[in-house]
mmCIF file of C-alpha atoms in Angstrom:
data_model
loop_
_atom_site.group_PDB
_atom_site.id
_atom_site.type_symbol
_atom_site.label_atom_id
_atom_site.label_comp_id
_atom_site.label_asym_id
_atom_site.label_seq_id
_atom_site.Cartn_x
_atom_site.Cartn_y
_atom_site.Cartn_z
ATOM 1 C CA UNK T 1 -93.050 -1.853 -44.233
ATOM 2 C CA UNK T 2 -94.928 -4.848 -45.488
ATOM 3 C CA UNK T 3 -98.836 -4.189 -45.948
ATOM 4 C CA UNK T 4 -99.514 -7.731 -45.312
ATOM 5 C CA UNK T 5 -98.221 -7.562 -42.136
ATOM 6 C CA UNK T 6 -99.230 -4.013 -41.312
ATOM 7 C CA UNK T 7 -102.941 -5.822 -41.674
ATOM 8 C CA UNK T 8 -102.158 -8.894 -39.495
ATOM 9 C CA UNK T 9 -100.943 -7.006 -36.585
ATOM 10 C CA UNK T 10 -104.628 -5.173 -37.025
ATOM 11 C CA UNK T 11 -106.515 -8.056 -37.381
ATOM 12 C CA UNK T 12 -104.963 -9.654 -34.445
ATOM 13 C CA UNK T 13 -105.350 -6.646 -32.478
ATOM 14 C CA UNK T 14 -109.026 -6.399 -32.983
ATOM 15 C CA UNK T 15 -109.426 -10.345 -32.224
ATOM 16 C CA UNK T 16 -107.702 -9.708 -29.043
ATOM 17 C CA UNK T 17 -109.276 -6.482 -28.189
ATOM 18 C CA UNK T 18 -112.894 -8.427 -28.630
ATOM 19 C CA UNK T 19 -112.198 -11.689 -26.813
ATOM 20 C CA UNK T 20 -110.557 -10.156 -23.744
ATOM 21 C CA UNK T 21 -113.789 -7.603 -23.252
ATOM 22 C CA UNK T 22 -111.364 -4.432 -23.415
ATOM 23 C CA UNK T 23 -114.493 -3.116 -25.744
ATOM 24 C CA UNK T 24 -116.593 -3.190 -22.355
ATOM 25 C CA UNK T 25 -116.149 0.151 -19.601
ATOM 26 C CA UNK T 26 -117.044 -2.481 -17.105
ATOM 27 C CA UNK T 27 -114.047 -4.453 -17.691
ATOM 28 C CA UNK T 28 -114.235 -8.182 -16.256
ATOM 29 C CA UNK T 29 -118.099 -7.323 -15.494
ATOM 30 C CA UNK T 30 -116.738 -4.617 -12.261
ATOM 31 C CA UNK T 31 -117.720 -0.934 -12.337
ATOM 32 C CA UNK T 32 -114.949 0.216 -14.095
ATOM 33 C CA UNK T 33 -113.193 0.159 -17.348
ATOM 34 C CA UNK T 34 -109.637 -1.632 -17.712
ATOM 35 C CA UNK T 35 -107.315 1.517 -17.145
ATOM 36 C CA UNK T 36 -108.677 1.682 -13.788
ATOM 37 C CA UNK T 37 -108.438 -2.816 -13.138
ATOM 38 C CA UNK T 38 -104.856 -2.381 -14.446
ATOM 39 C CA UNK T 39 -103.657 0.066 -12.271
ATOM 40 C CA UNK T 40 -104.681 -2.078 -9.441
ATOM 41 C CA UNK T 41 -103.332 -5.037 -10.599
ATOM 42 C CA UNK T 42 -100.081 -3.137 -11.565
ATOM 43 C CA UNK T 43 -99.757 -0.890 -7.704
ATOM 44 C CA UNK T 44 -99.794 -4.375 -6.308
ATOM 45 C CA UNK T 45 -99.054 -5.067 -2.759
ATOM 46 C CA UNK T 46 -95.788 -3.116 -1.870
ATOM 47 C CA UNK T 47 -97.119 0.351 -3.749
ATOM 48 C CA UNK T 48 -95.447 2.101 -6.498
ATOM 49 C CA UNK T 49 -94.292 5.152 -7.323
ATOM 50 C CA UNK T 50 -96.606 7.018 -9.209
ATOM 51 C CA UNK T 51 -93.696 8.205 -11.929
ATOM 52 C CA UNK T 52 -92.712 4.476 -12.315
ATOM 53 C CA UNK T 53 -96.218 3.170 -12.809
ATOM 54 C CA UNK T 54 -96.639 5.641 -15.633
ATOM 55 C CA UNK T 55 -93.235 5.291 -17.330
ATOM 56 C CA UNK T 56 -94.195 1.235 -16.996
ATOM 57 C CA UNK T 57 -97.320 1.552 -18.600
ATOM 58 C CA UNK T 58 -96.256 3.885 -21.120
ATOM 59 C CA UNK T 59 -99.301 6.846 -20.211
ATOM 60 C CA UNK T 60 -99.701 10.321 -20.057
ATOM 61 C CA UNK T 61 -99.648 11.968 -16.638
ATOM 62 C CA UNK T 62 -102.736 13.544 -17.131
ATOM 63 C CA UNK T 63 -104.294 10.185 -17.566
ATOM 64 C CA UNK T 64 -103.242 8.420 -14.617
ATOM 65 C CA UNK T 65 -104.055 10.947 -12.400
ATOM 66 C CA UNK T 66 -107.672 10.872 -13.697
ATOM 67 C CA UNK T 67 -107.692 7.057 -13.000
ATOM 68 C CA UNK T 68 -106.055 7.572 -9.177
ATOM 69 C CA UNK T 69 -108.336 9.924 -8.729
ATOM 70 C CA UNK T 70 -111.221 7.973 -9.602
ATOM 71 C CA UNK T 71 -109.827 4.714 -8.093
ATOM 72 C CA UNK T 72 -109.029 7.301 -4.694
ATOM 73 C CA UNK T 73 -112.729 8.402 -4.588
ATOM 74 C CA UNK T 74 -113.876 5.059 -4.544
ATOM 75 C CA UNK T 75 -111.416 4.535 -1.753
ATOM 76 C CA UNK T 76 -109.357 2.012 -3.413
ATOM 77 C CA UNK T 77 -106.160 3.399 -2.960
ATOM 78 C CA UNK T 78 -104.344 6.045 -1.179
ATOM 79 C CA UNK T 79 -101.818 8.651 -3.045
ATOM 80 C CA UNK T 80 -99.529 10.199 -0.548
ATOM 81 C CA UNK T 81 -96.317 12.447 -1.256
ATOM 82 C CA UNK T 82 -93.040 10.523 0.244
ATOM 83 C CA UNK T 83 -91.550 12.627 3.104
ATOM 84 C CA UNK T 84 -88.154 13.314 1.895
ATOM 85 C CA UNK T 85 -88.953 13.948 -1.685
ATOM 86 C CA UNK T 86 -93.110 15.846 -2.143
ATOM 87 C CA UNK T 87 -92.726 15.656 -5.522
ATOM 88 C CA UNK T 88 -92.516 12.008 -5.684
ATOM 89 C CA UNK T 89 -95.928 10.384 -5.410
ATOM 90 C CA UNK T 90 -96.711 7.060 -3.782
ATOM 91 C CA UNK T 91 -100.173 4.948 -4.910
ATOM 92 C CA UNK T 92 -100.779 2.442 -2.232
ATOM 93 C CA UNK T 93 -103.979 -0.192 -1.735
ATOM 94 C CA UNK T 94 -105.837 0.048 0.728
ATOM 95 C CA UNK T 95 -108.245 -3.630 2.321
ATOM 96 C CA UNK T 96 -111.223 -2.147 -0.420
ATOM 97 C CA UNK T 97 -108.292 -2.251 -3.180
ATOM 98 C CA UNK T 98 -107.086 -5.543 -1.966
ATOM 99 C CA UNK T 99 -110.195 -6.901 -2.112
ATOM 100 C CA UNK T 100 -110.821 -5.459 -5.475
ATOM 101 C CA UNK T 101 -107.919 -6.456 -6.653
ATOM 102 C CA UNK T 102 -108.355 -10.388 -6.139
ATOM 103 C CA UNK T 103 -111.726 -10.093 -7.611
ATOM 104 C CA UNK T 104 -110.133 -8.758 -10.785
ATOM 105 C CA UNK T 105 -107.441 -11.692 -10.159
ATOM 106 C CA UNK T 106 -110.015 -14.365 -10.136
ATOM 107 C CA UNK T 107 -111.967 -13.410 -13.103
ATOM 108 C CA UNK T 108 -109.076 -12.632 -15.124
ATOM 109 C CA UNK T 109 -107.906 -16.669 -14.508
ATOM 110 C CA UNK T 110 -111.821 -17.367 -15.070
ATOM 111 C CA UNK T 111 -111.546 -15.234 -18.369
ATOM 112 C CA UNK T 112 -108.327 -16.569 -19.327
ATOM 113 C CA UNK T 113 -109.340 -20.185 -18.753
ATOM 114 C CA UNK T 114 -112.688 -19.431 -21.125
ATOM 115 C CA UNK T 115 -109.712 -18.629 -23.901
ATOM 116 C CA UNK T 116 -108.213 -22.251 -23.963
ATOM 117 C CA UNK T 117 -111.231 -24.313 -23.038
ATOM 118 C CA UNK T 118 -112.552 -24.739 -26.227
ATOM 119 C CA UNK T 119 -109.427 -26.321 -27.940
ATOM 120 C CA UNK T 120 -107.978 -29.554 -27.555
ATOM 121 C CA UNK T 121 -104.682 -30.049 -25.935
ATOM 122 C CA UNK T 122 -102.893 -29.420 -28.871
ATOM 123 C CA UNK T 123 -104.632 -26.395 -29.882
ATOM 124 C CA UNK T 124 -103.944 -25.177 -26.499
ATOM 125 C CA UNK T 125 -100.065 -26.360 -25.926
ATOM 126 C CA UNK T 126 -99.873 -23.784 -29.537
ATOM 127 C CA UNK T 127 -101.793 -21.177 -28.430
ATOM 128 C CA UNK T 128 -100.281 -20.645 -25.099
ATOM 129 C CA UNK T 129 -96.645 -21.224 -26.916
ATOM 130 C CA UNK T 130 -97.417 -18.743 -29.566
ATOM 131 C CA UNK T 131 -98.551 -16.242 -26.720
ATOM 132 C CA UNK T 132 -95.267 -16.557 -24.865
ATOM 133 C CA UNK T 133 -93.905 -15.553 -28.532
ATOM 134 C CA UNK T 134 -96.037 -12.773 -29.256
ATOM 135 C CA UNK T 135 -95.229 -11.491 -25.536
ATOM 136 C CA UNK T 136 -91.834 -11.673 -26.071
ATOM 137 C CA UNK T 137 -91.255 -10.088 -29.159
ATOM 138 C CA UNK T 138 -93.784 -7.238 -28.125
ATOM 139 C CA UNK T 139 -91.246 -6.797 -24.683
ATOM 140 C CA UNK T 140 -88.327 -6.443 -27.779
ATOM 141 C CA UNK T 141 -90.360 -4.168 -29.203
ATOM 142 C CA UNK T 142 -90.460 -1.700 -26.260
ATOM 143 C CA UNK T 143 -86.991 -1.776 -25.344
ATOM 144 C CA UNK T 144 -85.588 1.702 -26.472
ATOM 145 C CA UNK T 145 -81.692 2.473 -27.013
ATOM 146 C CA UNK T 146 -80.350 5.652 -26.774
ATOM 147 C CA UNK T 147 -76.737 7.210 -26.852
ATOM 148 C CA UNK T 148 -75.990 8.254 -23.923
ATOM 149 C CA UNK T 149 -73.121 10.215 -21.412
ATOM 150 C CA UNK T 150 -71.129 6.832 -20.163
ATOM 151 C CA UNK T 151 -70.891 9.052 -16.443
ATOM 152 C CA UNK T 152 -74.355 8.909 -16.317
ATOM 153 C CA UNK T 153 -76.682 7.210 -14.150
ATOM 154 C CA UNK T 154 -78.314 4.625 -16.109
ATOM 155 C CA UNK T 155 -74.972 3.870 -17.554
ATOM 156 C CA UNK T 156 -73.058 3.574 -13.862
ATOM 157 C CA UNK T 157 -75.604 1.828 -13.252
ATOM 158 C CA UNK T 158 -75.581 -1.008 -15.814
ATOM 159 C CA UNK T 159 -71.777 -1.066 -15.349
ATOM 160 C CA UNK T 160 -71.884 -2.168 -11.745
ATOM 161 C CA UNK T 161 -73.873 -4.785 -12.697
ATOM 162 C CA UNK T 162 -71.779 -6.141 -15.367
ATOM 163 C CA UNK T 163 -68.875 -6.167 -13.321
ATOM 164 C CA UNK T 164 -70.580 -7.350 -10.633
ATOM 165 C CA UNK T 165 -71.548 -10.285 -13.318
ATOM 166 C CA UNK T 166 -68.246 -10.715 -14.889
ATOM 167 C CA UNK T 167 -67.061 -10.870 -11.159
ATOM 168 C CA UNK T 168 -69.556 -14.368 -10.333
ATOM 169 C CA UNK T 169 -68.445 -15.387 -13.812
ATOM 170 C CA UNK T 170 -65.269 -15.804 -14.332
ATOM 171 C CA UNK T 171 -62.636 -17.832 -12.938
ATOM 172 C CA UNK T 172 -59.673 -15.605 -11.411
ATOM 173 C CA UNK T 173 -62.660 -12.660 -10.291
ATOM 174 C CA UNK T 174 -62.688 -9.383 -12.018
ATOM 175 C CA UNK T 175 -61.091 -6.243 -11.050
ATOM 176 C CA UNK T 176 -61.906 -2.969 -12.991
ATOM 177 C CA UNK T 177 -58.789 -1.492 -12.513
ATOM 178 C CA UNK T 178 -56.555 -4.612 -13.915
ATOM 179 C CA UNK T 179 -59.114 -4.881 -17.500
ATOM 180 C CA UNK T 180 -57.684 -2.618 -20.654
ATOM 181 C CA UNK T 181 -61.588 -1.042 -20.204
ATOM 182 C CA UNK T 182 -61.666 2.160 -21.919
ATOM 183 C CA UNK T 183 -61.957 6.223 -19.668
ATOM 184 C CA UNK T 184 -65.492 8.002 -20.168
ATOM 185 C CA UNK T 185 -63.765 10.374 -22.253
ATOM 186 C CA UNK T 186 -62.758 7.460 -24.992
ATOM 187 C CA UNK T 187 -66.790 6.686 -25.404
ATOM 188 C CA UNK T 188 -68.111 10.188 -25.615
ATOM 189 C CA UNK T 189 -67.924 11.702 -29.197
ATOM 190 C CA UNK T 190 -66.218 12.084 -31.265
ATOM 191 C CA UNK T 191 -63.968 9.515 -29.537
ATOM 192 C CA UNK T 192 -66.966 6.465 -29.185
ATOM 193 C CA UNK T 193 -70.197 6.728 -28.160
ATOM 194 C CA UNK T 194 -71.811 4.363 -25.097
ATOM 195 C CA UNK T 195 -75.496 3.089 -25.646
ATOM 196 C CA UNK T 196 -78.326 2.585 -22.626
ATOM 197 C CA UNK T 197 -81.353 0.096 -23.656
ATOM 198 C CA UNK T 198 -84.663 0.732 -21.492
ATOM 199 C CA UNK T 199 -87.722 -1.008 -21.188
ATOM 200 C CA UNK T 200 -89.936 0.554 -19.232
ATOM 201 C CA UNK T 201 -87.821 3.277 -18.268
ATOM 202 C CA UNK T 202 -85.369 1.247 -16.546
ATOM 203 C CA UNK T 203 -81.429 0.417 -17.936
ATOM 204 C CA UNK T 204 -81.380 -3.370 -18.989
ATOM 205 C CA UNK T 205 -78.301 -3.096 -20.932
ATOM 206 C CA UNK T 206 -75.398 -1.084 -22.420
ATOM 207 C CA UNK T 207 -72.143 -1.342 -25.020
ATOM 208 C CA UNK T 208 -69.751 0.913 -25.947
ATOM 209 C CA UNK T 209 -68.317 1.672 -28.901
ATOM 210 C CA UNK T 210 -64.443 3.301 -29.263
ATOM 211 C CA UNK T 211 -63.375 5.055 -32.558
ATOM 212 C CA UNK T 212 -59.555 5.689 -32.387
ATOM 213 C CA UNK T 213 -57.845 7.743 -34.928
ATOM 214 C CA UNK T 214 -55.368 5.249 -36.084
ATOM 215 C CA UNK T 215 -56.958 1.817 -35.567
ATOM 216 C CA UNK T 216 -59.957 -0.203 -36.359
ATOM 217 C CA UNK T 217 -63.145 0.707 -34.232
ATOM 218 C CA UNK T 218 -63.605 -1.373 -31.140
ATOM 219 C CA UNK T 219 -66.650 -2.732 -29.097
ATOM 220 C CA UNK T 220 -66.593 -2.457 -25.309
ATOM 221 C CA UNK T 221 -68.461 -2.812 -22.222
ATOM 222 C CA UNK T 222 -71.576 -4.740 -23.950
ATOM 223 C CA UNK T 223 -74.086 -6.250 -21.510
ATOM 224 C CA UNK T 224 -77.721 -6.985 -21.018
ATOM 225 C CA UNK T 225 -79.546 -7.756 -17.659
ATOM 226 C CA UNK T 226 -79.961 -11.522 -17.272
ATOM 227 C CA UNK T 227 -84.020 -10.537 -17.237
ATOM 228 C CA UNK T 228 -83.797 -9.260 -20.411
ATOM 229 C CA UNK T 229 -81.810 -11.611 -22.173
ATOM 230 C CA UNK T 230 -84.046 -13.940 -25.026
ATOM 231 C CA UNK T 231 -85.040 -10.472 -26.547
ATOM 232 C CA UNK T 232 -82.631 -9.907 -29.005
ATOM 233 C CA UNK T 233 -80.983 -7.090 -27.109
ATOM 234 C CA UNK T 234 -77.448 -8.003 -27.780
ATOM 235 C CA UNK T 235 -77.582 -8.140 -31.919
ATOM 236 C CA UNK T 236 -79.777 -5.058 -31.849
ATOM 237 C CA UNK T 237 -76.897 -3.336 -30.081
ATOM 238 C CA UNK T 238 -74.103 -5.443 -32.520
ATOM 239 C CA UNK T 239 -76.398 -4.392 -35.771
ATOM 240 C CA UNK T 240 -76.433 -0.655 -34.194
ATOM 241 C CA UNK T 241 -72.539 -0.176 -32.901
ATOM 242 C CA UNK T 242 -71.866 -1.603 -36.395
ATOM 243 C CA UNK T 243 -74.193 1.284 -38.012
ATOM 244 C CA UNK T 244 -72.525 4.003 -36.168
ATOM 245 C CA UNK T 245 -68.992 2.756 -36.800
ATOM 246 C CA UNK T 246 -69.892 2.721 -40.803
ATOM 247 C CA UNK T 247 -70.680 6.304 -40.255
ATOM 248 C CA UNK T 248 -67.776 6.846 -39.071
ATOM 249 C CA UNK T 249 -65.858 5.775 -41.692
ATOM 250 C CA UNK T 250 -64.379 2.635 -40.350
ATOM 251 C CA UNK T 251 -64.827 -0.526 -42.098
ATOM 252 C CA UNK T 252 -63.491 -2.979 -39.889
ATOM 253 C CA UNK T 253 -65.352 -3.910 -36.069
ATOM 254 C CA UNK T 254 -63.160 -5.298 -32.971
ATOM 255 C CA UNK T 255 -63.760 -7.294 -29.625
ATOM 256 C CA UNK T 256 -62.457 -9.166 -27.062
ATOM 257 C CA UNK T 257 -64.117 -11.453 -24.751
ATOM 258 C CA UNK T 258 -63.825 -14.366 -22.107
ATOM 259 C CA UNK T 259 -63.924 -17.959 -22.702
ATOM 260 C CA UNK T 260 -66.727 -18.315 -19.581
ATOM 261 C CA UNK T 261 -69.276 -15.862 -21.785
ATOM 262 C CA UNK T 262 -70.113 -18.851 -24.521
ATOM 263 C CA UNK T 263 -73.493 -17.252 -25.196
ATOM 264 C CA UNK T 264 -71.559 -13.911 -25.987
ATOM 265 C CA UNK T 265 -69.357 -15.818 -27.929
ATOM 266 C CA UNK T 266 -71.850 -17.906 -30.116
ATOM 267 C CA UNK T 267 -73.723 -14.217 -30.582
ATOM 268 C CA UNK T 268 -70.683 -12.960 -32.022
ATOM 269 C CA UNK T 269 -69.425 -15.801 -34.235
ATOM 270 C CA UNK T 270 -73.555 -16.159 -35.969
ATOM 271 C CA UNK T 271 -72.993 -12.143 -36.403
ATOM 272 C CA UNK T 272 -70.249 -12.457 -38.760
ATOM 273 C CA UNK T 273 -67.126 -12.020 -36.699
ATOM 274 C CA UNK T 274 -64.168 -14.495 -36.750
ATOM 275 C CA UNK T 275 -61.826 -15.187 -34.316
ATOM 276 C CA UNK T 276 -58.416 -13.885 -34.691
ATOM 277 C CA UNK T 277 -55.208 -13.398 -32.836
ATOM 278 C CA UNK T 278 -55.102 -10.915 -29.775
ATOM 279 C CA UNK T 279 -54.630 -7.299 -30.357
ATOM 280 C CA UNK T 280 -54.216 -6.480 -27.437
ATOM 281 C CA UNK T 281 -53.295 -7.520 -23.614
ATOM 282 C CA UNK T 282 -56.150 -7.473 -22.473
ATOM 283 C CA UNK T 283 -55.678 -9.774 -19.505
ATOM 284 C CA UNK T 284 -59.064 -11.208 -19.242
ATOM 285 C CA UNK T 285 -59.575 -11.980 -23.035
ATOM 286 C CA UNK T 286 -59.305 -15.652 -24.718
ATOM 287 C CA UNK T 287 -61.094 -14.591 -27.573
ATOM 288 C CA UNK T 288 -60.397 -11.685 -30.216
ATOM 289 C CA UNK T 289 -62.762 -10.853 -33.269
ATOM 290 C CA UNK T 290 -62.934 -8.850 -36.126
ATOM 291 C CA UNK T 291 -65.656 -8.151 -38.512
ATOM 292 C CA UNK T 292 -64.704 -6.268 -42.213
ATOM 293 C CA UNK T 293 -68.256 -4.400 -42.565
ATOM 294 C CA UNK T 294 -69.395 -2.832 -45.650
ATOM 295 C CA UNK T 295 -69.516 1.256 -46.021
ATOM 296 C CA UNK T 296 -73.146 2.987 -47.072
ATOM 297 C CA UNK T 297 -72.498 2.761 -50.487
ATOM 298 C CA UNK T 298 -72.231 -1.208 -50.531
ATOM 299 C CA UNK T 299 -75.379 -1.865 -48.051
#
């Protein structure tokens, strides 16, 4: 990894770290650092589940329950078991938290505004622009993709919702049962292999991969939650099928898609793939592509 950019990120980290106070225990000038403020901006008004807020803020168990605790003492919140399931944890405000919590929200705009004021309107139309950047590509940066059983619930779940999407989208409707999509069995190894991406511990996207014995390796079942779309998610998981089908031996890459997915279908023409004619009958397919990738030797 570059060194030069290894000491940007640092430099902009400590920048950050200074002009937002995060140096301070009394974050925002309030008695308490910022793990404690975020957790009550984060719990919100409808409560959270303690597992979620952790897995959402990326912390160790331990940790959080220090901060509930101390948030708890200063009666701030209330941490209650959920009836039907003890071992599932539920933070909820209580009217001190609330209150807390829109102090927090008004000196956080006050803090915020401090940030721009200085610069002209320019200087702050780029800044705030090359925040929105630096947010988004730092969202990329936590999504996490792992292979994963295409019966399981993440996956299930991410496949309802790209039928349920292909179903709005195009023009006859989809049905399931009527598509040439491949069984579980033909995306678990060594038959294919089915990716989940997370972000924050939730499924915001999958795509299978098939790797028949006697023709070229096929991409299937690709998708990524309309909230997560601007990320990058769908080359990462094109650069990565592609990866795994090279190991595999195969050197050429096959899809088929549907003329109303145009974004898919710019994606996959900028990737490298070209159009050519069907391979199959798939009956919701207008478009077929292949891509001739290069082995490990070559790359």
């Amino acid at each position: 990894m570059d060194a030069g950019q290894i000491e940007q990120v640092r430099r902009f980290n400590r920048t950050v770290t200074e002009r937002v106070g995060v140096l301070h225990d009394r974050y925002l000038g309030r008695d308490r650092p910022i793990g404690e403020a975020r957790l009550l901006w984060e719990i919100g008004e409808q409560g959270q589940d303690v597992r979620g807020l952790r897995e959402r803020l990326g912390l160790d168990s331990g940790y959080v329950s220090r901060l509930l605790r101390s948030l708890e003492s200063d009666g701030l919140v209330t941490v209650e078991p959920q009836p039907r399931d003890r071992r599932v944890r539920t933070v909820r405000l209580t009217d001190a938290g609330r209150a807390e919590r829109a102090v927090l929200d008004r000196r956080s705009d006050e803090l915020a505004g401090s940030l721009i004021e200085p610069l002209n309107t320019a200087q702050r139309a780029r800044l705030v622009a090359a925040m929105a950047e630096v947010d988004r590509l730092l969202t990329a940066a936590t999504v996490m993709v792992d292979a994963v059983d295409p019966d399981g619930p993440d996956a299930k779940d991410c496949l309802r919702a790209y039928f349920t999407e292909l179903q709005e989208r195009f023009d006859t409707g989809f049905d399931p049962a009527m598509s040439l999509l491949p069984d579980a069995g033909e995306l678990r190894p060594p038959h294919g292999l089915f990716l989940v991406a997370r972000m924050h511990g939730e499924p915001i996207g999958c795509a299978g991969l098939k790797l028949p014995a006697a023709a070229p390796a096929e991409i299937k079942r690709m998708w990524v939650a309309p909230a997560a779309r601007g990320l990058g998610l769908g080359r990462r998981f094109l650069a990565e099928l592609e990866a795994r089908a090279v190991e595999h031996g195969r050197d050429v890459l096959r899809l088929d898609t549907n003329k109303a997915l145009s974004a898919a279908i710019g994606l996959y023409h900028s990737c490298g793939f070209e159009e050519v004619p069907a391979f199959n009958d798939e009956p919701y397919a207008h478009h077929w592509f292949e891509k001739h990738i290069p082995g490990p030797s070559s790359r």
